[in-house]
mmCIF file of C-alpha atoms and ligand atoms in Angstrom:
data_model
loop_
_atom_site.group_PDB
_atom_site.id
_atom_site.type_symbol
_atom_site.label_atom_id
_atom_site.label_comp_id
_atom_site.label_asym_id
_atom_site.label_seq_id
_atom_site.Cartn_x
_atom_site.Cartn_y
_atom_site.Cartn_z
ATOM 1 C CA UNK A 1 16.939 10.126 10.855
ATOM 2 C CA UNK A 2 14.477 7.075 12.072
ATOM 3 C CA UNK A 3 10.684 7.788 12.731
ATOM 4 C CA UNK A 4 10.141 6.737 15.847
ATOM 5 C CA UNK A 5 7.155 7.000 17.828
ATOM 6 C CA UNK A 6 3.639 5.947 19.354
ATOM 7 C CA UNK A 7 2.868 4.400 16.512
ATOM 8 C CA UNK A 8 5.891 1.842 16.156
ATOM 9 C CA UNK A 9 6.455 1.143 20.137
ATOM 10 C CA UNK A 10 3.849 -1.860 19.245
ATOM 11 C CA UNK A 11 5.862 -3.644 16.816
ATOM 12 C CA UNK A 12 7.766 -6.516 17.767
ATOM 13 C CA UNK A 13 11.086 -7.641 16.644
ATOM 14 C CA UNK A 14 11.182 -10.305 14.098
ATOM 15 C CA UNK A 15 7.050 -10.002 13.512
ATOM 16 C CA UNK A 16 8.213 -9.452 10.053
ATOM 17 C CA UNK A 17 9.751 -13.030 9.775
ATOM 18 C CA UNK A 18 6.360 -14.829 10.237
ATOM 19 C CA UNK A 19 5.335 -15.034 6.759
ATOM 20 C CA UNK A 20 5.836 -18.679 6.300
ATOM 21 C CA UNK A 21 3.706 -19.929 8.862
ATOM 22 C CA UNK A 22 1.189 -16.813 9.276
ATOM 23 C CA UNK A 23 -0.337 -15.375 5.566
ATOM 24 C CA UNK A 24 -2.557 -12.194 5.476
ATOM 25 C CA UNK A 25 -3.302 -12.672 2.233
ATOM 26 C CA UNK A 26 -3.290 -15.930 -0.139
ATOM 27 C CA UNK A 27 -4.105 -15.210 -4.055
ATOM 28 C CA UNK A 28 -4.287 -18.595 -5.301
ATOM 29 C CA UNK A 29 -4.658 -19.252 -9.482
ATOM 30 C CA UNK A 30 -6.336 -15.870 -10.191
ATOM 31 C CA UNK A 31 -7.376 -15.154 -13.576
ATOM 32 C CA UNK A 32 -8.420 -11.638 -15.003
ATOM 33 C CA UNK A 33 -9.615 -11.562 -18.348
ATOM 34 C CA UNK A 34 -10.221 -8.196 -20.265
ATOM 35 C CA UNK A 35 -12.750 -8.642 -23.313
ATOM 36 C CA UNK A 36 -10.340 -11.615 -24.459
ATOM 37 C CA UNK A 37 -7.192 -9.522 -23.135
ATOM 38 C CA UNK A 38 -5.558 -11.806 -20.037
ATOM 39 C CA UNK A 39 -4.281 -9.454 -17.382
ATOM 40 C CA UNK A 40 -3.673 -11.945 -14.854
ATOM 41 C CA UNK A 41 -3.136 -15.724 -15.881
ATOM 42 C CA UNK A 42 -3.269 -18.122 -12.671
ATOM 43 C CA UNK A 43 -1.546 -15.829 -10.166
ATOM 44 C CA UNK A 44 -0.599 -17.057 -6.634
ATOM 45 C CA UNK A 45 0.716 -15.385 -4.131
ATOM 46 C CA UNK A 46 1.440 -15.420 -0.187
ATOM 47 C CA UNK A 47 1.865 -12.322 1.718
ATOM 48 C CA UNK A 48 3.258 -12.835 5.595
ATOM 49 C CA UNK A 49 1.474 -10.897 8.742
ATOM 50 C CA UNK A 50 3.761 -8.229 9.216
ATOM 51 C CA UNK A 51 5.623 -8.323 5.792
ATOM 52 C CA UNK A 52 7.065 -5.510 3.210
ATOM 53 C CA UNK A 53 6.594 -7.721 0.062
ATOM 54 C CA UNK A 54 7.628 -5.287 -3.518
ATOM 55 C CA UNK A 55 6.023 -6.130 -6.403
ATOM 56 C CA UNK A 56 7.690 -4.895 -9.509
ATOM 57 C CA UNK A 57 7.711 -5.671 -12.902
ATOM 58 C CA UNK A 58 7.099 -3.914 -16.615
ATOM 59 C CA UNK A 59 4.718 -1.703 -17.693
ATOM 60 C CA UNK A 60 1.333 -3.559 -18.656
ATOM 61 C CA UNK A 61 2.412 -6.563 -16.242
ATOM 62 C CA UNK A 62 -0.356 -6.431 -14.005
ATOM 63 C CA UNK A 63 0.517 -4.866 -11.036
ATOM 64 C CA UNK A 64 -2.470 -2.326 -10.669
ATOM 65 C CA UNK A 65 -4.783 -5.148 -11.534
ATOM 66 C CA UNK A 66 -3.399 -7.277 -8.856
ATOM 67 C CA UNK A 67 -4.701 -4.488 -6.378
ATOM 68 C CA UNK A 68 -7.572 -3.989 -8.278
ATOM 69 C CA UNK A 69 -8.809 -8.078 -7.518
ATOM 70 C CA UNK A 70 -7.404 -7.290 -3.932
ATOM 71 C CA UNK A 71 -9.630 -4.355 -3.495
ATOM 72 C CA UNK A 72 -12.808 -5.674 -4.772
ATOM 73 C CA UNK A 73 -12.421 -3.065 -8.090
ATOM 74 C CA UNK A 74 -12.181 -6.116 -10.683
ATOM 75 C CA UNK A 75 -13.603 -9.354 -9.885
ATOM 76 C CA UNK A 76 -11.617 -12.347 -11.560
ATOM 77 C CA UNK A 77 -13.000 -14.918 -13.497
ATOM 78 C CA UNK A 78 -11.409 -17.512 -11.336
ATOM 79 C CA UNK A 79 -9.438 -17.953 -8.113
ATOM 80 C CA UNK A 80 -9.651 -16.889 -4.539
ATOM 81 C CA UNK A 81 -8.120 -14.376 -2.106
ATOM 82 C CA UNK A 82 -8.373 -15.547 1.252
ATOM 83 C CA UNK A 83 -7.406 -12.856 3.673
ATOM 84 C CA UNK A 84 -6.610 -13.495 7.026
ATOM 85 C CA UNK A 85 -6.802 -16.993 6.165
ATOM 86 C CA UNK A 86 -10.612 -16.798 6.217
ATOM 87 C CA UNK A 87 -12.044 -14.358 4.221
ATOM 88 C CA UNK A 88 -12.158 -14.914 -0.229
ATOM 89 C CA UNK A 89 -11.924 -11.009 -0.843
ATOM 90 C CA UNK A 90 -13.093 -12.054 -4.476
ATOM 91 C CA UNK A 91 -16.602 -12.720 -2.751
ATOM 92 C CA UNK A 92 -16.815 -8.878 -1.145
ATOM 93 C CA UNK A 93 -17.299 -5.044 -2.633
ATOM 94 C CA UNK A 94 -14.699 -2.609 -2.227
ATOM 95 C CA UNK A 95 -16.609 -0.878 0.819
ATOM 96 C CA UNK A 96 -17.013 -4.300 3.074
ATOM 97 C CA UNK A 97 -13.142 -5.196 1.691
ATOM 98 C CA UNK A 98 -11.615 -1.548 3.533
ATOM 99 C CA UNK A 99 -13.947 -2.610 6.424
ATOM 100 C CA UNK A 100 -11.594 -5.392 6.310
ATOM 101 C CA UNK A 101 -8.731 -3.391 7.135
ATOM 102 C CA UNK A 102 -7.054 -3.124 3.637
ATOM 103 C CA UNK A 103 -6.196 0.261 2.621
ATOM 104 C CA UNK A 104 -4.939 1.346 -0.520
ATOM 105 C CA UNK A 105 -3.031 4.330 -2.257
ATOM 106 C CA UNK A 106 -3.885 5.085 -5.829
ATOM 107 C CA UNK A 107 -1.301 5.733 -8.763
ATOM 108 C CA UNK A 108 -3.225 8.935 -9.456
ATOM 109 C CA UNK A 109 -3.739 11.115 -6.099
ATOM 110 C CA UNK A 110 -6.948 11.414 -4.078
ATOM 111 C CA UNK A 111 -6.814 14.374 -1.389
ATOM 112 C CA UNK A 112 -9.586 16.749 -1.180
ATOM 113 C CA UNK A 113 -7.513 20.099 -2.279
ATOM 114 C CA UNK A 114 -10.241 22.730 -0.673
ATOM 115 C CA UNK A 115 -9.827 21.282 2.689
ATOM 116 C CA UNK A 116 -7.028 21.439 5.143
ATOM 117 C CA UNK A 117 -4.389 18.995 6.015
ATOM 118 C CA UNK A 118 -6.145 17.820 9.299
ATOM 119 C CA UNK A 119 -9.632 17.755 7.924
ATOM 120 C CA UNK A 120 -8.654 15.434 5.638
ATOM 121 C CA UNK A 121 -7.045 13.172 7.691
ATOM 122 C CA UNK A 122 -10.411 13.421 9.898
ATOM 123 C CA UNK A 123 -12.586 12.828 7.039
ATOM 124 C CA UNK A 124 -10.737 9.764 6.008
ATOM 125 C CA UNK A 125 -10.709 8.614 9.630
ATOM 126 C CA UNK A 126 -15.024 8.989 9.876
ATOM 127 C CA UNK A 127 -15.280 7.575 6.681
ATOM 128 C CA UNK A 128 -18.473 6.234 6.588
ATOM 129 C CA UNK A 129 -20.216 10.016 7.061
ATOM 130 C CA UNK A 130 -20.965 12.680 4.550
ATOM 131 C CA UNK A 131 -18.291 15.078 4.649
ATOM 132 C CA UNK A 132 -20.210 17.524 5.934
ATOM 133 C CA UNK A 133 -21.063 14.940 8.788
ATOM 134 C CA UNK A 134 -17.907 13.863 9.352
ATOM 135 C CA UNK A 135 -16.678 17.460 9.460
ATOM 136 C CA UNK A 136 -19.010 18.587 12.354
ATOM 137 C CA UNK A 137 -18.903 15.458 14.088
ATOM 138 C CA UNK A 138 -16.605 16.020 17.117
ATOM 139 C CA UNK A 139 -13.541 13.848 17.681
ATOM 140 C CA UNK A 140 -12.457 11.518 20.612
ATOM 141 C CA UNK A 141 -9.432 12.637 22.656
ATOM 142 C CA UNK A 142 -8.001 9.302 21.192
ATOM 143 C CA UNK A 143 -8.921 10.018 17.544
ATOM 144 C CA UNK A 144 -7.346 13.434 18.053
ATOM 145 C CA UNK A 145 -4.542 11.788 19.318
ATOM 146 C CA UNK A 146 -3.738 9.477 16.286
ATOM 147 C CA UNK A 147 -4.269 12.430 14.137
ATOM 148 C CA UNK A 148 -1.738 13.975 15.578
ATOM 149 C CA UNK A 149 0.661 11.209 15.503
ATOM 150 C CA UNK A 150 -0.058 10.603 11.888
ATOM 151 C CA UNK A 151 0.772 14.072 11.271
ATOM 152 C CA UNK A 152 4.145 14.002 13.019
ATOM 153 C CA UNK A 153 4.708 10.809 11.420
ATOM 154 C CA UNK A 154 3.893 12.169 7.828
ATOM 155 C CA UNK A 155 6.130 15.341 8.734
ATOM 156 C CA UNK A 156 3.092 17.359 8.391
ATOM 157 C CA UNK A 157 2.800 19.064 11.875
ATOM 158 C CA UNK A 158 3.245 22.093 10.548
ATOM 159 C CA UNK A 159 0.680 21.981 7.945
ATOM 160 C CA UNK A 160 -2.115 20.819 9.521
ATOM 161 C CA UNK A 161 -4.075 23.781 8.911
ATOM 162 C CA UNK A 162 -3.129 24.286 5.520
ATOM 163 C CA UNK A 163 -4.986 23.858 2.201
ATOM 164 C CA UNK A 164 -4.102 20.640 0.998
ATOM 165 C CA UNK A 165 -4.303 21.917 -2.457
ATOM 166 C CA UNK A 166 -1.044 23.926 -1.812
ATOM 167 C CA UNK A 167 0.714 21.103 -0.591
ATOM 168 C CA UNK A 168 3.959 19.926 -2.383
ATOM 169 C CA UNK A 169 3.505 17.033 -4.584
ATOM 170 C CA UNK A 170 5.454 15.006 -1.923
ATOM 171 C CA UNK A 171 3.502 16.420 0.940
ATOM 172 C CA UNK A 172 0.345 15.494 -1.010
ATOM 173 C CA UNK A 173 1.624 12.022 -1.603
ATOM 174 C CA UNK A 174 2.423 11.797 2.317
ATOM 175 C CA UNK A 175 -1.202 13.301 3.408
ATOM 176 C CA UNK A 176 -2.428 10.055 0.983
ATOM 177 C CA UNK A 177 -0.111 8.083 2.971
ATOM 178 C CA UNK A 178 -1.563 9.338 6.441
ATOM 179 C CA UNK A 179 -5.339 9.164 5.487
ATOM 180 C CA UNK A 180 -4.593 5.581 5.239
ATOM 181 C CA UNK A 181 -2.923 5.197 8.592
ATOM 182 C CA UNK A 182 -5.884 6.857 10.626
ATOM 183 C CA UNK A 183 -8.075 3.916 9.428
ATOM 184 C CA UNK A 184 -5.277 1.521 10.869
ATOM 185 C CA UNK A 185 -4.960 -1.159 8.323
ATOM 186 C CA UNK A 186 -3.354 -4.544 8.644
ATOM 187 C CA UNK A 187 -2.793 -4.485 4.931
ATOM 188 C CA UNK A 188 -1.521 -1.572 2.988
ATOM 189 C CA UNK A 189 -1.252 -1.822 -0.794
ATOM 190 C CA UNK A 190 0.996 0.860 -2.272
ATOM 191 C CA UNK A 191 1.280 2.220 -6.214
ATOM 192 C CA UNK A 192 4.178 3.559 -6.900
ATOM 193 C CA UNK A 193 4.408 5.952 -3.664
ATOM 194 C CA UNK A 194 7.204 7.545 -4.366
ATOM 195 C CA UNK A 195 6.793 8.393 -7.959
ATOM 196 C CA UNK A 196 7.535 12.260 -8.642
ATOM 197 C CA UNK A 197 8.771 12.475 -4.996
ATOM 198 C CA UNK A 198 12.241 14.493 -4.314
ATOM 199 C CA UNK A 199 15.490 12.228 -3.213
ATOM 200 C CA UNK A 200 15.051 13.172 0.176
ATOM 201 C CA UNK A 201 10.661 12.188 0.377
ATOM 202 C CA UNK A 202 11.431 8.972 -1.148
ATOM 203 C CA UNK A 203 14.427 8.388 1.746
ATOM 204 C CA UNK A 204 11.462 9.082 3.951
ATOM 205 C CA UNK A 205 9.408 7.278 2.606
ATOM 206 C CA UNK A 206 11.517 3.932 2.577
ATOM 207 C CA UNK A 207 11.875 4.708 6.091
ATOM 208 C CA UNK A 208 8.459 5.184 7.106
ATOM 209 C CA UNK A 209 7.619 1.483 5.385
ATOM 210 C CA UNK A 210 10.090 0.036 7.119
ATOM 211 C CA UNK A 211 8.736 1.154 10.584
ATOM 212 C CA UNK A 212 5.429 0.217 9.315
ATOM 213 C CA UNK A 213 6.102 -3.088 8.383
ATOM 214 C CA UNK A 214 5.946 -5.727 11.537
ATOM 215 C CA UNK A 215 2.809 -3.736 12.843
ATOM 216 C CA UNK A 216 0.927 -3.508 9.260
ATOM 217 C CA UNK A 217 1.755 -5.753 6.379
ATOM 218 C CA UNK A 218 2.290 -3.753 3.128
ATOM 219 C CA UNK A 219 2.663 -4.662 -0.756
ATOM 220 C CA UNK A 220 4.660 -1.565 -2.344
ATOM 221 C CA UNK A 221 4.397 -1.220 -6.631
ATOM 222 C CA UNK A 222 7.246 0.630 -7.079
ATOM 223 C CA UNK A 223 9.417 0.896 -10.513
ATOM 224 C CA UNK A 224 12.127 2.902 -8.781
ATOM 225 C CA UNK A 225 15.273 0.174 -7.888
ATOM 226 C CA UNK A 226 16.801 2.064 -5.311
ATOM 227 C CA UNK A 227 13.957 2.209 -3.463
ATOM 228 C CA UNK A 228 13.074 -1.028 -3.762
ATOM 229 C CA UNK A 229 16.674 -2.205 -2.775
ATOM 230 C CA UNK A 230 16.203 0.094 0.580
ATOM 231 C CA UNK A 231 12.919 -1.376 1.511
ATOM 232 C CA UNK A 232 12.191 -5.318 0.461
ATOM 233 C CA UNK A 233 12.313 -8.365 2.359
ATOM 234 C CA UNK A 234 10.934 -10.068 -0.555
ATOM 235 C CA UNK A 235 9.985 -9.215 -4.253
ATOM 236 C CA UNK A 236 7.556 -10.376 -6.284
ATOM 237 C CA UNK A 237 8.445 -10.348 -10.278
ATOM 238 C CA UNK A 238 5.407 -10.120 -12.520
ATOM 239 C CA UNK A 239 5.280 -10.201 -16.347
ATOM 240 C CA UNK A 240 2.379 -10.146 -18.388
ATOM 241 C CA UNK A 241 0.017 -11.469 -15.864
ATOM 242 C CA UNK A 242 2.385 -14.129 -14.286
ATOM 243 C CA UNK A 243 4.872 -14.738 -11.329
ATOM 244 C CA UNK A 244 7.988 -14.765 -12.865
ATOM 245 C CA UNK A 245 10.380 -14.776 -10.155
ATOM 246 C CA UNK A 246 10.305 -14.475 -5.977
ATOM 247 C CA UNK A 247 12.634 -14.025 -3.609
ATOM 248 C CA UNK A 248 14.992 -11.284 -2.296
ATOM 249 C CA UNK A 249 16.159 -8.500 -4.685
ATOM 250 C CA UNK A 250 19.365 -10.120 -5.121
ATOM 251 C CA UNK A 251 17.913 -13.199 -5.947
ATOM 252 C CA UNK A 252 15.294 -11.714 -8.352
ATOM 253 C CA UNK A 253 18.029 -9.282 -9.492
ATOM 254 C CA UNK A 254 20.512 -12.656 -10.360
ATOM 255 C CA UNK A 255 17.484 -14.116 -12.479
ATOM 256 C CA UNK A 256 18.200 -14.508 -15.937
ATOM 257 C CA UNK A 257 14.545 -14.163 -17.457
ATOM 258 C CA UNK A 258 14.128 -10.914 -15.230
ATOM 259 C CA UNK A 259 17.162 -9.439 -16.659
ATOM 260 C CA UNK A 260 15.781 -10.485 -19.902
ATOM 261 C CA UNK A 261 11.819 -8.820 -19.825
ATOM 262 C CA UNK A 262 12.674 -6.080 -17.085
ATOM 263 C CA UNK A 263 16.047 -5.028 -15.629
ATOM 264 C CA UNK A 264 17.708 -4.755 -18.689
ATOM 265 C CA UNK A 265 21.650 -5.688 -19.381
HETATM 266 N N1 ATP B 1 -9.935 -1.944 -17.193
HETATM 267 C C1 ATP B 1 -9.379 -2.719 -18.249
HETATM 268 N N2 ATP B 1 -9.759 -3.214 -19.820
HETATM 269 C C2 ATP B 1 -8.967 -3.826 -20.763
HETATM 270 N N3 ATP B 1 -7.618 -3.789 -20.219
HETATM 271 C C3 ATP B 1 -7.122 -3.352 -19.287
HETATM 272 C C4 ATP B 1 -8.077 -2.894 -18.314
HETATM 273 N N4 ATP B 1 -7.645 -2.827 -17.114
HETATM 274 C C5 ATP B 1 -5.978 -3.086 -17.251
HETATM 275 N N5 ATP B 1 -6.126 -3.546 -18.818
HETATM 276 C C6 ATP B 1 -4.595 -4.047 -19.245
HETATM 277 O O1 ATP B 1 -4.054 -4.844 -18.350
HETATM 278 C C7 ATP B 1 -2.389 -5.640 -18.095
HETATM 279 C C8 ATP B 1 -2.402 -5.094 -17.219
HETATM 280 O O2 ATP B 1 -2.191 -3.493 -16.688
HETATM 281 P P1 ATP B 1 -2.053 -3.394 -15.347
HETATM 282 O O3 ATP B 1 -2.515 -1.928 -15.286
HETATM 283 O O4 ATP B 1 -2.346 -3.677 -14.006
HETATM 284 O O5 ATP B 1 -0.634 -3.288 -15.072
HETATM 285 P P2 ATP B 1 0.918 -2.610 -14.211
HETATM 286 O O6 ATP B 1 1.800 -3.814 -14.359
HETATM 287 O O7 ATP B 1 0.068 -1.892 -13.367
HETATM 288 O O8 ATP B 1 1.669 -1.380 -15.452
HETATM 289 P P3 ATP B 1 2.029 0.163 -15.107
HETATM 290 O O9 ATP B 1 3.783 -0.120 -14.435
HETATM 291 O O10 ATP B 1 2.342 0.459 -16.141
HETATM 292 O O11 ATP B 1 1.590 0.795 -13.667
HETATM 293 C C9 ATP B 1 -2.315 -3.811 -19.414
HETATM 294 O O12 ATP B 1 -2.438 -4.049 -20.842
HETATM 295 C C10 ATP B 1 -3.796 -3.032 -19.710
HETATM 296 O O13 ATP B 1 -3.888 -2.546 -21.257
HETATM 297 MG MG1 MG B 2 0.106 0.211 -12.643
#
């Protein structure tokens, strides 16, 4: 089934191929050093508006660190991270970066287990208030519609009143993606989103990401190569904090060095 509802009606055909002219993110010579350990070395990378970029590479390659730099969690020793062709993210804190429209899903889960599915989405939508102030504040009709839309998109309509703690692992992952989507981010960073999902859930996540690209720009870190194959426009391979290869999945899969360090023979 194709995800197809109001969320996608603004997607323009061909949007995801505009990256050559219109970068949403330009990382330039990023260096990150943790007490003498060089986690990222002169890393440069561009992501186009509406592009779906997969970042792959062995454990410890620096994929999560890269997302930490983009979201202000880690400050690089040098380099720039230009967002929307004007803002250097390395000068902002994580709250300011989130306000710029950059949303991130972490490797570890962050839903409020004691709250309902709908309450989790509400909280995320009104993220600048305290929990209880948020839940008391009434949603506008438009906000309510957005929550309904996201619930439908994530196939959680039947679970809206359910405590998030009672959802399956995969449903919790979907809820987290929903918590990002209600904030209408321009750029979504997703760290191993399919980890621990069933095959059917992984397949739906792939469809979802394809559908979100164009309207959103996505950077997806994932080890599941089947998943990467289904979704990727372009793939960047990281190794020891550097870009080892970049191109279509077919190109990088044929790259001798990539085979050597990551894919195996
Ligand atoms: N805060 C930190 N302090 C010291 N070293 C760190 C810190 N964060 C990450 N590292 C090191 O930097 C390297 C890159 O880590 P990172 O988590 O970015 O890798 P990764 O590509 O996301 O790996 P994985 O696929 O296992 O998630 C690793 O060697 C890690 O031990
Ligand atoms: Mg990681």
